[in-house]
Amino acid sequence: MKDRFCRPAIASKVDDMVQYDVVFIGFPVWWYREPSIIDTFAESYDFAGKTIIPFATSGSSGIGDSGSNIGEPAKGAGVETGQRFKAKASAEELKTWAEQYM
Ligand SMILES: Cc1cc2nc3c(=O)[nH]c(=O)nc-3n(C[C@H](O)[C@H](O)[C@H](O)COP(=O)(O)O)c2cc1C
């Protein structure tokens, strides 16, 4: 996390990203931003023309610059501001929030 350009490897791959127009990317806030492995994910696919909706859990910090950070490696994507949730947010709370995009 000290190296802004570190890209930790991801063990698996999404089978067919082409089929998705809207992609939710969720992560815990680490030191006021997205973990570097999220940047690896954003760089791993062609997101051109897709919409990315970031969401994050944290102890207290907001989602900060995570959305614009993700937009850098996810070339051509439209990235929404996203939403921060408390660390123990329920699945129901996330579902209710996500439904606005359906
Ligand atoms: C390395 C690390 C850095 C963190 N940095 C922050 C932070 O900057 N702001 C904050 O509010 N919470 C921070 N947290 C707390 C996490 O955001 C919180 O534990 C997480 O959202 C809960 O999800 P989890 O149960 O999957 O860890 C940090 C946690 C870790 C492990």
mmCIF file of C-alpha atoms and ligand atoms in Angstrom:
data_model
loop_
_atom_site.group_PDB
_atom_site.id
_atom_site.type_symbol
_atom_site.label_atom_id
_atom_site.label_comp_id
_atom_site.label_asym_id
_atom_site.label_seq_id
_atom_site.Cartn_x
_atom_site.Cartn_y
_atom_site.Cartn_z
ATOM 1 C CA MET A 1 0.000 0.000 0.000
ATOM 2 C CA LYS A 2 3.006 2.305 0.388
ATOM 3 C CA ASP A 3 3.675 1.897 -3.336
ATOM 4 C CA ARG A 4 0.798 3.478 -5.247
ATOM 5 C CA PHE A 5 1.693 1.414 -8.307
ATOM 6 C CA CYS A 6 1.916 -1.988 -6.600
ATOM 7 C CA ARG A 7 -0.408 -4.501 -8.281
ATOM 8 C CA PRO A 8 -0.892 -7.640 -6.154
ATOM 9 C CA ALA A 9 -1.872 -10.648 -8.265
ATOM 10 C CA ILE A 10 -5.444 -11.974 -8.247
ATOM 11 C CA ALA A 11 -5.840 -15.763 -8.156
ATOM 12 C CA SER A 12 -8.977 -16.016 -10.272
ATOM 13 C CA LYS A 13 -10.552 -14.352 -13.290
ATOM 14 C CA VAL A 14 -14.143 -13.330 -14.110
ATOM 15 C CA ASP A 15 -15.231 -15.712 -16.877
ATOM 16 C CA ASP A 16 -16.997 -13.389 -19.280
ATOM 17 C CA MET A 17 -16.807 -9.732 -18.319
ATOM 18 C CA VAL A 18 -18.165 -8.736 -21.748
ATOM 19 C CA GLN A 19 -21.714 -9.635 -20.684
ATOM 20 C CA TYR A 20 -21.808 -6.965 -17.923
ATOM 21 C CA ASP A 21 -22.674 -3.313 -18.543
ATOM 22 C CA VAL A 22 -22.654 -2.329 -14.867
ATOM 23 C CA VAL A 23 -20.005 -3.662 -12.491
ATOM 24 C CA PHE A 24 -20.137 -3.179 -8.716
ATOM 25 C CA ILE A 25 -16.671 -3.219 -7.151
ATOM 26 C CA GLY A 26 -16.661 -3.650 -3.384
ATOM 27 C CA PHE A 27 -13.710 -3.389 -1.007
ATOM 28 C CA PRO A 28 -12.682 -2.378 2.511
ATOM 29 C CA VAL A 29 -11.129 1.100 2.804
ATOM 30 C CA TRP A 30 -7.440 0.746 3.572
ATOM 31 C CA TRP A 31 -5.557 3.889 4.471
ATOM 32 C CA TYR A 32 -8.267 6.111 2.997
ATOM 33 C CA ARG A 33 -8.451 4.367 -0.365
ATOM 34 C CA GLU A 34 -9.101 1.128 -2.237
ATOM 35 C CA PRO A 35 -6.668 -1.758 -1.605
ATOM 36 C CA SER A 36 -4.104 -2.050 -4.411
ATOM 37 C CA ILE A 37 -5.529 -5.389 -5.501
ATOM 38 C CA ILE A 38 -8.666 -3.504 -6.557
ATOM 39 C CA ASP A 39 -6.497 -1.540 -8.977
ATOM 40 C CA THR A 40 -5.194 -4.885 -10.274
ATOM 41 C CA PHE A 41 -8.814 -5.898 -10.877
ATOM 42 C CA ALA A 42 -9.610 -2.625 -12.638
ATOM 43 C CA GLU A 43 -6.622 -3.101 -14.947
ATOM 44 C CA SER A 44 -7.458 -6.720 -15.722
ATOM 45 C CA TYR A 45 -10.482 -6.191 -17.995
ATOM 46 C CA ASP A 46 -11.685 -3.944 -20.755
ATOM 47 C CA PHE A 47 -14.147 -1.682 -18.938
ATOM 48 C CA ALA A 48 -14.590 0.723 -21.871
ATOM 49 C CA GLY A 49 -18.257 1.734 -22.118
ATOM 50 C CA LYS A 50 -19.153 0.057 -18.828
ATOM 51 C CA THR A 51 -20.293 1.709 -15.612
ATOM 52 C CA ILE A 52 -18.396 0.928 -12.434
ATOM 53 C CA ILE A 53 -20.117 1.506 -9.112
ATOM 54 C CA PRO A 54 -17.667 1.356 -6.210
ATOM 55 C CA PHE A 55 -18.824 0.541 -2.704
ATOM 56 C CA ALA A 56 -16.747 0.174 0.416
ATOM 57 C CA THR A 57 -16.833 -0.675 4.084
ATOM 58 C CA SER A 58 -14.700 1.217 6.585
ATOM 59 C CA GLY A 59 -14.240 1.916 10.261
ATOM 60 C CA SER A 60 -15.125 5.572 9.811
ATOM 61 C CA SER A 61 -13.455 7.020 6.688
ATOM 62 C CA GLY A 62 -15.505 7.955 3.641
ATOM 63 C CA ILE A 63 -14.962 6.301 0.278
ATOM 64 C CA GLY A 64 -12.636 9.209 -0.533
ATOM 65 C CA ASP A 65 -10.883 9.201 -3.892
ATOM 66 C CA SER A 66 -11.391 5.484 -4.447
ATOM 67 C CA GLY A 67 -13.783 6.006 -7.363
ATOM 68 C CA SER A 68 -11.482 8.333 -9.279
ATOM 69 C CA ASN A 69 -8.527 6.105 -8.396
ATOM 70 C CA ILE A 70 -10.279 3.080 -9.912
ATOM 71 C CA GLY A 71 -11.156 5.115 -12.996
ATOM 72 C CA GLU A 72 -7.467 5.523 -13.794
ATOM 73 C CA PRO A 73 -6.672 1.821 -14.371
ATOM 74 C CA ALA A 74 -10.207 1.048 -15.642
ATOM 75 C CA LYS A 75 -9.702 2.906 -18.905
ATOM 76 C CA GLY A 76 -12.854 4.152 -20.639
ATOM 77 C CA ALA A 77 -15.221 3.271 -17.802
ATOM 78 C CA GLY A 78 -17.718 5.653 -16.290
ATOM 79 C CA VAL A 79 -17.111 5.488 -12.550
ATOM 80 C CA GLU A 80 -19.806 6.594 -10.111
ATOM 81 C CA THR A 81 -18.922 8.245 -6.786
ATOM 82 C CA GLY A 82 -20.021 5.124 -4.963
ATOM 83 C CA GLN A 83 -21.074 4.559 -1.414
ATOM 84 C CA ARG A 84 -19.400 3.861 1.905
ATOM 85 C CA PHE A 85 -20.996 1.493 4.425
ATOM 86 C CA LYS A 86 -20.116 0.759 8.021
ATOM 87 C CA ALA A 87 -17.843 -2.246 8.553
ATOM 88 C CA LYS A 88 -20.652 -4.569 9.620
ATOM 89 C CA ALA A 89 -23.209 -3.472 7.022
ATOM 90 C CA SER A 90 -25.858 -6.113 6.419
ATOM 91 C CA ALA A 91 -26.503 -7.859 3.117
ATOM 92 C CA GLU A 92 -30.023 -6.389 3.242
ATOM 93 C CA GLU A 93 -28.657 -2.829 3.498
ATOM 94 C CA LEU A 94 -26.382 -3.425 0.500
ATOM 95 C CA LYS A 95 -29.199 -4.993 -1.483
ATOM 96 C CA THR A 96 -31.529 -2.045 -0.841
ATOM 97 C CA TRP A 97 -28.819 0.383 -1.953
ATOM 98 C CA ALA A 98 -27.871 -1.616 -5.054
ATOM 99 C CA GLU A 99 -31.462 -1.892 -6.251
ATOM 100 C CA GLN A 100 -31.479 1.757 -7.324
ATOM 101 C CA TYR A 101 -29.150 0.797 -10.173
ATOM 102 C CA MET A 102 -31.282 -2.124 -11.420
HETATM 103 C C1 LIG B 1 -4.776 -2.355 6.558
HETATM 104 C C2 LIG B 1 -6.046 -1.694 6.968
HETATM 105 C C3 LIG B 1 -6.216 -0.332 6.750
HETATM 106 C C4 LIG B 1 -7.423 0.284 7.116
HETATM 107 N N1 LIG B 1 -7.581 1.622 6.887
HETATM 108 C C5 LIG B 1 -8.753 2.219 7.236
HETATM 109 C C6 LIG B 1 -8.955 3.602 6.995
HETATM 110 O O1 LIG B 1 -8.109 4.331 6.462
HETATM 111 N N2 LIG B 1 -10.143 4.158 7.386
HETATM 112 C C7 LIG B 1 -11.136 3.416 8.002
HETATM 113 O O2 LIG B 1 -12.180 3.979 8.329
HETATM 114 N N3 LIG B 1 -10.975 2.081 8.194
HETATM 115 C C8 LIG B 1 -9.816 1.462 7.833
HETATM 116 N N4 LIG B 1 -9.662 0.135 8.060
HETATM 117 C C9 LIG B 1 -10.787 -0.652 8.574
HETATM 118 C C10 LIG B 1 -11.463 -1.412 7.435
HETATM 119 O O3 LIG B 1 -11.964 -0.539 6.429
HETATM 120 C C11 LIG B 1 -12.607 -2.290 7.980
HETATM 121 O O4 LIG B 1 -12.036 -3.202 8.860
HETATM 122 C C12 LIG B 1 -13.261 -3.025 6.872
HETATM 123 O O5 LIG B 1 -14.027 -2.163 6.071
HETATM 124 C C13 LIG B 1 -14.174 -4.123 7.404
HETATM 125 O O6 LIG B 1 -14.253 -5.090 6.421
HETATM 126 P P1 LIG B 1 -13.589 -6.524 6.677
HETATM 127 O O7 LIG B 1 -14.388 -7.125 7.780
HETATM 128 O O8 LIG B 1 -13.733 -7.199 5.371
HETATM 129 O O9 LIG B 1 -12.155 -6.254 7.065
HETATM 130 C C14 LIG B 1 -8.467 -0.488 7.710
HETATM 131 C C15 LIG B 1 -8.269 -1.862 7.913
HETATM 132 C C16 LIG B 1 -7.077 -2.455 7.555
HETATM 133 C C17 LIG B 1 -6.912 -3.939 7.805
#
